[in-house]
PDB file of C-alpha atoms in Angstrom:
ATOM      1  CA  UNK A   1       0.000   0.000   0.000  1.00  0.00           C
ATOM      2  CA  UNK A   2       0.980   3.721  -1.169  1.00  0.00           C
ATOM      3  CA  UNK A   3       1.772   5.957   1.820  1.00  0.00           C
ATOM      4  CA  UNK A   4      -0.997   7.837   0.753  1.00  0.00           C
ATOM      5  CA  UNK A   5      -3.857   6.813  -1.794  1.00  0.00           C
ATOM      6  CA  UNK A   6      -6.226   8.816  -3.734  1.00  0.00           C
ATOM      7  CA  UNK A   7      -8.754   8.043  -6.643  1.00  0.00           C
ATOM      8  CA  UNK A   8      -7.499   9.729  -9.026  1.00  0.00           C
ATOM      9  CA  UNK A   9     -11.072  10.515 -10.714  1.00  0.00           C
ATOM     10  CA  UNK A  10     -11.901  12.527 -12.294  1.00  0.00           C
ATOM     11  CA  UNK A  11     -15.294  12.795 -10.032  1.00  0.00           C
ATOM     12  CA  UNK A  12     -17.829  14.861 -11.063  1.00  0.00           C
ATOM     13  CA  UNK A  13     -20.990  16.589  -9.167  1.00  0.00           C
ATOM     14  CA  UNK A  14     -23.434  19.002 -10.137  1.00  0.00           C
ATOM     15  CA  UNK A  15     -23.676  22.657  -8.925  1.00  0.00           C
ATOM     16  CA  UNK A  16     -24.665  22.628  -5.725  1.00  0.00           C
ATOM     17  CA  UNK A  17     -24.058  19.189  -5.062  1.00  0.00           C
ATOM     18  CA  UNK A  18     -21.524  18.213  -2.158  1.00  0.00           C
ATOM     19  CA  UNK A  19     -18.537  17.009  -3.286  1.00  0.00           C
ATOM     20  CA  UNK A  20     -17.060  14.144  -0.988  1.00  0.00           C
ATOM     21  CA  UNK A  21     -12.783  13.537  -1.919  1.00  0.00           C
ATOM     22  CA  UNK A  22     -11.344  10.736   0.146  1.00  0.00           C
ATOM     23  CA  UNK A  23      -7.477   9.533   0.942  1.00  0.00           C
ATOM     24  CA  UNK A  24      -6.718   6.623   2.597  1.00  0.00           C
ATOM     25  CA  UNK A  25      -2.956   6.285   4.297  1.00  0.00           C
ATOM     26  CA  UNK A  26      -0.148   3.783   5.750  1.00  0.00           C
ATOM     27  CA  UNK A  27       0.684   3.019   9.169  1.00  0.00           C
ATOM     28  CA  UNK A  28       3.928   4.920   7.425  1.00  0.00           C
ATOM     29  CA  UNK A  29       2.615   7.992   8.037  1.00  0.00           C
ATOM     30  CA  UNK A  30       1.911  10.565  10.945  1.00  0.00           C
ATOM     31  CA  UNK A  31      -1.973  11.263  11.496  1.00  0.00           C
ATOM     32  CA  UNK A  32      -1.458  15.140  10.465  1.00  0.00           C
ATOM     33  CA  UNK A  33      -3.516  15.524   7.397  1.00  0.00           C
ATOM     34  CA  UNK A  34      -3.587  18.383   4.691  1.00  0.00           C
ATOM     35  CA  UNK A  35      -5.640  18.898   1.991  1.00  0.00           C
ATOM     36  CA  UNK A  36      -4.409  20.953  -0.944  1.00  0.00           C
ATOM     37  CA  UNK A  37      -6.043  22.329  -3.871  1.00  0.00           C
ATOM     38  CA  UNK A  38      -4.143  22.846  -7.541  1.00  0.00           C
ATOM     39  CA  UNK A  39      -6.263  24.772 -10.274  1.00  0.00           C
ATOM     40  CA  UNK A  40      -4.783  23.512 -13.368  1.00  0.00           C
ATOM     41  CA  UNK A  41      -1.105  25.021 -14.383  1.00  0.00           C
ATOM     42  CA  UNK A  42      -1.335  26.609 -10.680  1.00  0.00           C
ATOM     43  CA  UNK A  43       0.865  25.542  -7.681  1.00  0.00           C
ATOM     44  CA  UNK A  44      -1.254  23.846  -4.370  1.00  0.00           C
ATOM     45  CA  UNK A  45      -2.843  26.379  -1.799  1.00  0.00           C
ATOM     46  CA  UNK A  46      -3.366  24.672   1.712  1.00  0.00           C
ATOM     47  CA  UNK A  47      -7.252  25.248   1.747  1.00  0.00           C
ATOM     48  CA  UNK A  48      -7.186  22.759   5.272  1.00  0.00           C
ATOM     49  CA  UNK A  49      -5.685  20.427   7.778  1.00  0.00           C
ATOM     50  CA  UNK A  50      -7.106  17.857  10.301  1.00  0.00           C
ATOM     51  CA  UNK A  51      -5.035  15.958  13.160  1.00  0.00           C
ATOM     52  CA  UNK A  52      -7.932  15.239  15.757  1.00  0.00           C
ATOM     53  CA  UNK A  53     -10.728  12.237  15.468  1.00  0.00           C
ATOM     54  CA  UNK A  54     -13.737  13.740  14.206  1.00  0.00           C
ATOM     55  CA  UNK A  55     -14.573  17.035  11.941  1.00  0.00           C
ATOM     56  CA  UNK A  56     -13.522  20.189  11.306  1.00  0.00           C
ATOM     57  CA  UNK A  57     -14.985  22.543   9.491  1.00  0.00           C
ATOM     58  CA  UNK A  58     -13.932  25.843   7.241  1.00  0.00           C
ATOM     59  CA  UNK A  59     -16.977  28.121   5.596  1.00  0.00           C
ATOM     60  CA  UNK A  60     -18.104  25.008   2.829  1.00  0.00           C
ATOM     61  CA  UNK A  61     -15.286  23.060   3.712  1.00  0.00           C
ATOM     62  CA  UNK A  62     -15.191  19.837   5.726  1.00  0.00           C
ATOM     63  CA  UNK A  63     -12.281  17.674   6.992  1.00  0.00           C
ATOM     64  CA  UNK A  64     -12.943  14.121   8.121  1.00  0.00           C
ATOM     65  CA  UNK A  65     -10.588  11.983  10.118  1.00  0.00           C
ATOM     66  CA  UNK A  66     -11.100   8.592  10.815  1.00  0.00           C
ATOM     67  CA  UNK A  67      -8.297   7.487  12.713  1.00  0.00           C
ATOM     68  CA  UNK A  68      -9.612   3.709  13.067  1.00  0.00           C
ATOM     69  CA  UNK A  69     -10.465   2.792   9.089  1.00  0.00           C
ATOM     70  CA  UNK A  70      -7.103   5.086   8.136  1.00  0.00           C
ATOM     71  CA  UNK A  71      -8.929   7.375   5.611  1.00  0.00           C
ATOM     72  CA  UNK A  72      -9.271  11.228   5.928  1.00  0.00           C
ATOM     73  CA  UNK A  73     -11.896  13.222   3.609  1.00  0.00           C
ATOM     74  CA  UNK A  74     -12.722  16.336   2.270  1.00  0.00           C
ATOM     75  CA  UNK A  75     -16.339  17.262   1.544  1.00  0.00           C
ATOM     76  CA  UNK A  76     -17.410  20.410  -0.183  1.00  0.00           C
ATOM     77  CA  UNK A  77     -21.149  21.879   0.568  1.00  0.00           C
ATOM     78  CA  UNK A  78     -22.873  23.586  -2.277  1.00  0.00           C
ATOM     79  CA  UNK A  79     -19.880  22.884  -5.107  1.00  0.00           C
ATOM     80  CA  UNK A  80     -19.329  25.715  -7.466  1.00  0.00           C
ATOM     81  CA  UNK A  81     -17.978  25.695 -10.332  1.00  0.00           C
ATOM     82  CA  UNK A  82     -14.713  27.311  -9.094  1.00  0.00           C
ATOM     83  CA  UNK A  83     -14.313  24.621  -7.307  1.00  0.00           C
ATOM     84  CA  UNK A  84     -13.116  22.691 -10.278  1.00  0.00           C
ATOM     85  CA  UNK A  85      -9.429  21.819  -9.812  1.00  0.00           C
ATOM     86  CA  UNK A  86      -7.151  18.834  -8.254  1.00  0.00           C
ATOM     87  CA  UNK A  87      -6.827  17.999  -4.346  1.00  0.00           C
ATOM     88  CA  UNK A  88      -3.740  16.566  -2.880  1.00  0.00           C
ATOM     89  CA  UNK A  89      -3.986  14.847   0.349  1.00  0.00           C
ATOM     90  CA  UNK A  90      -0.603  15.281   2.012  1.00  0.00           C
ATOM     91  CA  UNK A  91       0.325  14.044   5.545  1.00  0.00           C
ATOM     92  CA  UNK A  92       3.931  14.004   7.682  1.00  0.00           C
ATOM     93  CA  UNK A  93       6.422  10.617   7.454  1.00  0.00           C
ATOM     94  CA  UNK A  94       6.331   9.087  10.497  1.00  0.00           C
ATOM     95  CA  UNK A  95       8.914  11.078  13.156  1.00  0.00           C
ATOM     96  CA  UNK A  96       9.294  13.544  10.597  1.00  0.00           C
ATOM     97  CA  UNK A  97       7.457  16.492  10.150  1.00  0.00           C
ATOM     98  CA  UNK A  98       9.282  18.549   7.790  1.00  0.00           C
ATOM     99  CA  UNK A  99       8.585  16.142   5.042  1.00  0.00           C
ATOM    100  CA  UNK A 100       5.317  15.559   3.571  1.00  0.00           C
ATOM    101  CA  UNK A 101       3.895  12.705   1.258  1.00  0.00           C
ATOM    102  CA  UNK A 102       1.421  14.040  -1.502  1.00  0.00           C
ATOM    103  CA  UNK A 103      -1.401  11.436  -2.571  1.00  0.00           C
ATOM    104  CA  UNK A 104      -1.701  11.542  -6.604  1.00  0.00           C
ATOM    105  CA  UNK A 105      -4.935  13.550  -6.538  1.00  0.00           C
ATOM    106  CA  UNK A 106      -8.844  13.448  -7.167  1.00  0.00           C
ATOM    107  CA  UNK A 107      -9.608  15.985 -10.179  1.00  0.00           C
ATOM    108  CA  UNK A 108     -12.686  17.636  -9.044  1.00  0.00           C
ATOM    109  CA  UNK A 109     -15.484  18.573 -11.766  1.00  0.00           C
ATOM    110  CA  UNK A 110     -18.123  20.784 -11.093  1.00  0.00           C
ATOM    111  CA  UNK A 111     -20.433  21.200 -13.700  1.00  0.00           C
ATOM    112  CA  UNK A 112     -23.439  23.796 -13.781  1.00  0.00           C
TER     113      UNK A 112
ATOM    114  CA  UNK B   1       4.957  40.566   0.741  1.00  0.00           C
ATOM    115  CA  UNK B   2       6.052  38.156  -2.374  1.00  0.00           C
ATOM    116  CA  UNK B   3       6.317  34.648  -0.553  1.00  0.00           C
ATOM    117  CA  UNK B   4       8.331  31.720  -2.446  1.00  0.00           C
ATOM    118  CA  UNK B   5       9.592  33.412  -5.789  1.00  0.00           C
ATOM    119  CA  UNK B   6      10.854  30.851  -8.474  1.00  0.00           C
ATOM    120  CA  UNK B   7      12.560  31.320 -11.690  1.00  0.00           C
ATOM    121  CA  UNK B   8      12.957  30.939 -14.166  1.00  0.00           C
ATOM    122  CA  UNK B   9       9.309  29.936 -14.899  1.00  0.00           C
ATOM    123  CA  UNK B  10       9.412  28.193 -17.786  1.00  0.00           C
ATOM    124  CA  UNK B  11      12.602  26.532 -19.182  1.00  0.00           C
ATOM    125  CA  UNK B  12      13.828  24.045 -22.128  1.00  0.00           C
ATOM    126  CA  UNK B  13      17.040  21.619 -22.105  1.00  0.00           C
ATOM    127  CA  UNK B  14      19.283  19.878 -24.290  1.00  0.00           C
ATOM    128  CA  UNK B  15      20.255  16.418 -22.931  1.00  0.00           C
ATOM    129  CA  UNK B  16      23.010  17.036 -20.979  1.00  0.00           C
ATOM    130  CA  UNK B  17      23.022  20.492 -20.306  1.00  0.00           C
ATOM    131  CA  UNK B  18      23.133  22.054 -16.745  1.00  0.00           C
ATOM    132  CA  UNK B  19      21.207  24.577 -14.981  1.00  0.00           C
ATOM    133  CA  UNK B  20      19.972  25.786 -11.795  1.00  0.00           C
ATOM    134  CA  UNK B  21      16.491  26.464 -10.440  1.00  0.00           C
ATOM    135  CA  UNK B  22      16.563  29.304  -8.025  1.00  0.00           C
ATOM    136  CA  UNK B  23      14.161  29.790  -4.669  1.00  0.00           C
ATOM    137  CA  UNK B  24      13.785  32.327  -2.763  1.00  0.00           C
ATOM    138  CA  UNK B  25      11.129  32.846   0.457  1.00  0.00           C
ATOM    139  CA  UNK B  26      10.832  35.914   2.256  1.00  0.00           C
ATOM    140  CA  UNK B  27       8.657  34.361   5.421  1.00  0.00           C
ATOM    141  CA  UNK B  28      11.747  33.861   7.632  1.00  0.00           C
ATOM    142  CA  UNK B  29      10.534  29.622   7.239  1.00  0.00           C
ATOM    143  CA  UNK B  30      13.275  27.534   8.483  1.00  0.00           C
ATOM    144  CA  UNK B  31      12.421  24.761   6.094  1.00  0.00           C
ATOM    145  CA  UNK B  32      12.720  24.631   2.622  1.00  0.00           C
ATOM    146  CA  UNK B  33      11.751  21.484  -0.346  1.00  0.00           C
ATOM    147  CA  UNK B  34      11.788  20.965  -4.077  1.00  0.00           C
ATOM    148  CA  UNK B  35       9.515  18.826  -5.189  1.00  0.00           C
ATOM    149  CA  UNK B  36       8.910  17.770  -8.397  1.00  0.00           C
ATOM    150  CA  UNK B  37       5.294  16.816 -10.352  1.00  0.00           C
ATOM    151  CA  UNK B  38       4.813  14.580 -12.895  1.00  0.00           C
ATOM    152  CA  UNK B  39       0.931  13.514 -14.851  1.00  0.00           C
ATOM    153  CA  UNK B  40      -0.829  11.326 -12.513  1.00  0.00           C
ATOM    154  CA  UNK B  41       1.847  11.187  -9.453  1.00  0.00           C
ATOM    155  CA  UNK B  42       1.342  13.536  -7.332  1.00  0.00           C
ATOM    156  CA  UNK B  43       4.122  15.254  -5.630  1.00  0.00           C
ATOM    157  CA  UNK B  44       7.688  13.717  -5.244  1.00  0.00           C
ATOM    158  CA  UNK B  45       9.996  15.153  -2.463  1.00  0.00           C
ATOM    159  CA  UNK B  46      13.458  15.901  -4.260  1.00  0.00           C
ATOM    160  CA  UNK B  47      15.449  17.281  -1.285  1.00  0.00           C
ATOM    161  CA  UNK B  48      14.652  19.580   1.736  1.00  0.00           C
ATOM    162  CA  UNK B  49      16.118  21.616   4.277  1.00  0.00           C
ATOM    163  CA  UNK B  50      15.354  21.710   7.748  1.00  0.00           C
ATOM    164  CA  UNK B  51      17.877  24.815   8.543  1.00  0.00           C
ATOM    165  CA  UNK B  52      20.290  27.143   6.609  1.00  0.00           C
ATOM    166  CA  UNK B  53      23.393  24.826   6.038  1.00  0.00           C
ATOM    167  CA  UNK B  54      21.720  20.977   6.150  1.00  0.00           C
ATOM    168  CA  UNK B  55      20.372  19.429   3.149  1.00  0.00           C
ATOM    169  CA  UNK B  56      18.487  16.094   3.153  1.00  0.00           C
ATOM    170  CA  UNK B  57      17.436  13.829   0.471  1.00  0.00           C
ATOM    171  CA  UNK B  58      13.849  13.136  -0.089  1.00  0.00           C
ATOM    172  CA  UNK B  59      11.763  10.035  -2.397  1.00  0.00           C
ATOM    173  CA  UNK B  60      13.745  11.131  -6.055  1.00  0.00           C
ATOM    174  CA  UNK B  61      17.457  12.790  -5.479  1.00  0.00           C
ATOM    175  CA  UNK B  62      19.175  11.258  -8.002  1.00  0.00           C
ATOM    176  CA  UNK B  63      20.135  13.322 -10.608  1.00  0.00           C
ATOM    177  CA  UNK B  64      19.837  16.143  -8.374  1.00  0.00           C
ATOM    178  CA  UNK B  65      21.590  18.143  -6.186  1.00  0.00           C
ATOM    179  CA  UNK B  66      20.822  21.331  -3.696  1.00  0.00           C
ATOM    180  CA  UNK B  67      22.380  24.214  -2.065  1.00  0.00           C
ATOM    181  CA  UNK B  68      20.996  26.056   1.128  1.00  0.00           C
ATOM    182  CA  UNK B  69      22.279  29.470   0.525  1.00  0.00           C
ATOM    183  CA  UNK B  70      21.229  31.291   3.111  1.00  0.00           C
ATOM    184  CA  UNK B  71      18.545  30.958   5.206  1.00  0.00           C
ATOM    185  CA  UNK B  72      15.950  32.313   2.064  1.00  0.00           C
ATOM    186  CA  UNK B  73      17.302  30.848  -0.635  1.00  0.00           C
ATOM    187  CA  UNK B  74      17.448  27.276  -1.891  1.00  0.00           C
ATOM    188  CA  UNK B  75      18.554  26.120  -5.602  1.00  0.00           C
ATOM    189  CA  UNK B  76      18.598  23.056  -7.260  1.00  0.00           C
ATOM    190  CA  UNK B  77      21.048  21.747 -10.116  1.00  0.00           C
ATOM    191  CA  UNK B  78      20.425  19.467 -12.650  1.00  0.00           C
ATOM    192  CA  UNK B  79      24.098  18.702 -13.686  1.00  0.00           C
ATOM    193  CA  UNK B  80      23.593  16.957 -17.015  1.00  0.00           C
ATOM    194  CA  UNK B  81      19.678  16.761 -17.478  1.00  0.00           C
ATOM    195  CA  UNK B  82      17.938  13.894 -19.115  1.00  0.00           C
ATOM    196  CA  UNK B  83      14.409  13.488 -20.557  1.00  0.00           C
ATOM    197  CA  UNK B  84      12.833  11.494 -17.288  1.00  0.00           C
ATOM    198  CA  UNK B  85      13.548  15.292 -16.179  1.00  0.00           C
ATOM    199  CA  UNK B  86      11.156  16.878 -17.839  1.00  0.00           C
ATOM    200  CA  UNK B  87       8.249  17.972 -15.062  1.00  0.00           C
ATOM    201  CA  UNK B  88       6.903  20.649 -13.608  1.00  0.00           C
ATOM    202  CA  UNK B  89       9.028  21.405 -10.284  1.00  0.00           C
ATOM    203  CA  UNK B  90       8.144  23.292  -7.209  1.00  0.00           C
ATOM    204  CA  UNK B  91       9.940  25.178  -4.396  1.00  0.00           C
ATOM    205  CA  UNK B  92       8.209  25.623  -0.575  1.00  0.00           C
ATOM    206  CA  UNK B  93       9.034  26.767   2.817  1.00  0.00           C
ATOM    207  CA  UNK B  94       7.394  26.072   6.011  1.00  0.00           C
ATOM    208  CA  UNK B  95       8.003  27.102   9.686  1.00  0.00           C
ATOM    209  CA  UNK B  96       8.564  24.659  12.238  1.00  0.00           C
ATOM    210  CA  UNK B  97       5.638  25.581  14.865  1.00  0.00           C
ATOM    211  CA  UNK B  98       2.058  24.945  15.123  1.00  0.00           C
ATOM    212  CA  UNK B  99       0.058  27.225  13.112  1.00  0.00           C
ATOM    213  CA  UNK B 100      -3.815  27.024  13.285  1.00  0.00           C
ATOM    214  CA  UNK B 101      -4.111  23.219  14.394  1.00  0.00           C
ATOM    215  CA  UNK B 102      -1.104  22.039  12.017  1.00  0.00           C
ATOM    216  CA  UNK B 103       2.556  22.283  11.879  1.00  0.00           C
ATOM    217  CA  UNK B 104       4.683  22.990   9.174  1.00  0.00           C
ATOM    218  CA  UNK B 105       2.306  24.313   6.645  1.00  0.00           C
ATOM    219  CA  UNK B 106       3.954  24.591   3.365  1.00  0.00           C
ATOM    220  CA  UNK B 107       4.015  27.362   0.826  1.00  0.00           C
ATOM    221  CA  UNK B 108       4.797  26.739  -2.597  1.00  0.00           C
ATOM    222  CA  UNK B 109       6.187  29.175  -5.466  1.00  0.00           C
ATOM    223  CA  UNK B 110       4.375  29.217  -8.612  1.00  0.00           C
ATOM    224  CA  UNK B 111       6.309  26.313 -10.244  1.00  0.00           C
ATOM    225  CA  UNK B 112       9.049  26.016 -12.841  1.00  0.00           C
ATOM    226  CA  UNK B 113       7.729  23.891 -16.373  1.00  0.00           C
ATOM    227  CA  UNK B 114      10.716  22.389 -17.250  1.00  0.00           C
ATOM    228  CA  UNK B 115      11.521  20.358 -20.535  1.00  0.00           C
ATOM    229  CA  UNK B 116      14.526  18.149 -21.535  1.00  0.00           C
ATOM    230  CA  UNK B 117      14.801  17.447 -25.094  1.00  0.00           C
TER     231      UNK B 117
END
């Protein structure tokens, strides 16, 4: 198993839809999640992070962490079209926070 | 306030030929990375820098190799490029404290496209 997994999609929803990204990660990793988005040609912007059991929410963003199953999730409430764009998954090697490990990515489609 | 600063931002090679990618962050971060990005891989760790002087290697070094400058800048050489070069690589910085729930939020500059012919 990858460090970190993602489906690569692409997935689309509809406007207005929730949009529901999911990673899944290695006992190789430290349970400090990130979630990055990448508009296409664009570098990633940290748009949130997660390290506690449970959810945590930002405006239409929330993170998921389910420490038990190993899987971590982004959901997006009323999807706009500007939402369209990649998200990276990223979380700490074990005992070593300054480097991260990126998941390959869900492309994101939001169509009106 | 300009962030991480790359250049150049767009760049083609000859097989074989040298060159140096140039970072620069102006957020006082004690860590630095290169990373680069390839179609359908995500992001590979290169080399980092946890302070001005020490250099580590990350998932892909070879081929590579890195210079901490100073404590803002960070460059990386290609010393004879090859094809399995050509990506899009990034530079970011990140300080070592907790920040909003997380530590060691990275920053990234806007990318360099390089391509190896």
């Amino acid at each position: 198993q990858k460090e970190v997994e993602q489906n690569s999609g692409p997935l689309s929803v509809p406007e207005g839809a929730i949009a529901s990204l999911n990673c899944t990660y290695s006992d190789r990793v430290s349970q400090s999640f990130f979630w990055y988005r990448q508009y296409s040609g664009k570098s990633p912007e940290l748009i949130m992070s997660i390290y506690s059991n449970g959810d945590k929410e930002d405006g239409r963003f929330t993170a998921q962490l389910n420490k038990a199953s190993q899987y971590v999730s982004l959901l997006i409430r009323d999807s706009q079209p500007s939402d369209s764009a990649t998200y990276l998954c990223a979380a700490p090697f074990s005992g070593g926070y300054n480097k991260l490990i990126f998941g390959a990515g869900t492309r994101l489609a939001v169509h009106p | 306030n300009a962030g991480v600063t790359q250049t150049p931002k767009f760049q083609v090679l000859k097989t074989g030929q040298s060159m140096t990618l140039q970072c620069a962050q102006d957020m006082n971060h004690n860590s630095m990375y290169w990373y680069r990005q390839d179609p359908g891989m995500g992001l590979r760790l290169i080399y980092y820098s946890a302070s001005e002087g020490t250099t580590d290697k990350g998932e892909v070094p070879n081929g590579y190799n890195v210079s901490r400058l100073n404590k803002r800048e960070f460059s990386l050489r290609l010393e004879s490029a090859a094809p399995s070069q050509t990506s899009v690589y990034f530079c970011a910085s990140s300080e070592d404290r907790w920040r909003g729930g997380a530590k060691n939020i990275q920053y990234f500059g806007a990318g360099t496209r390089l391509s190896v012919l």
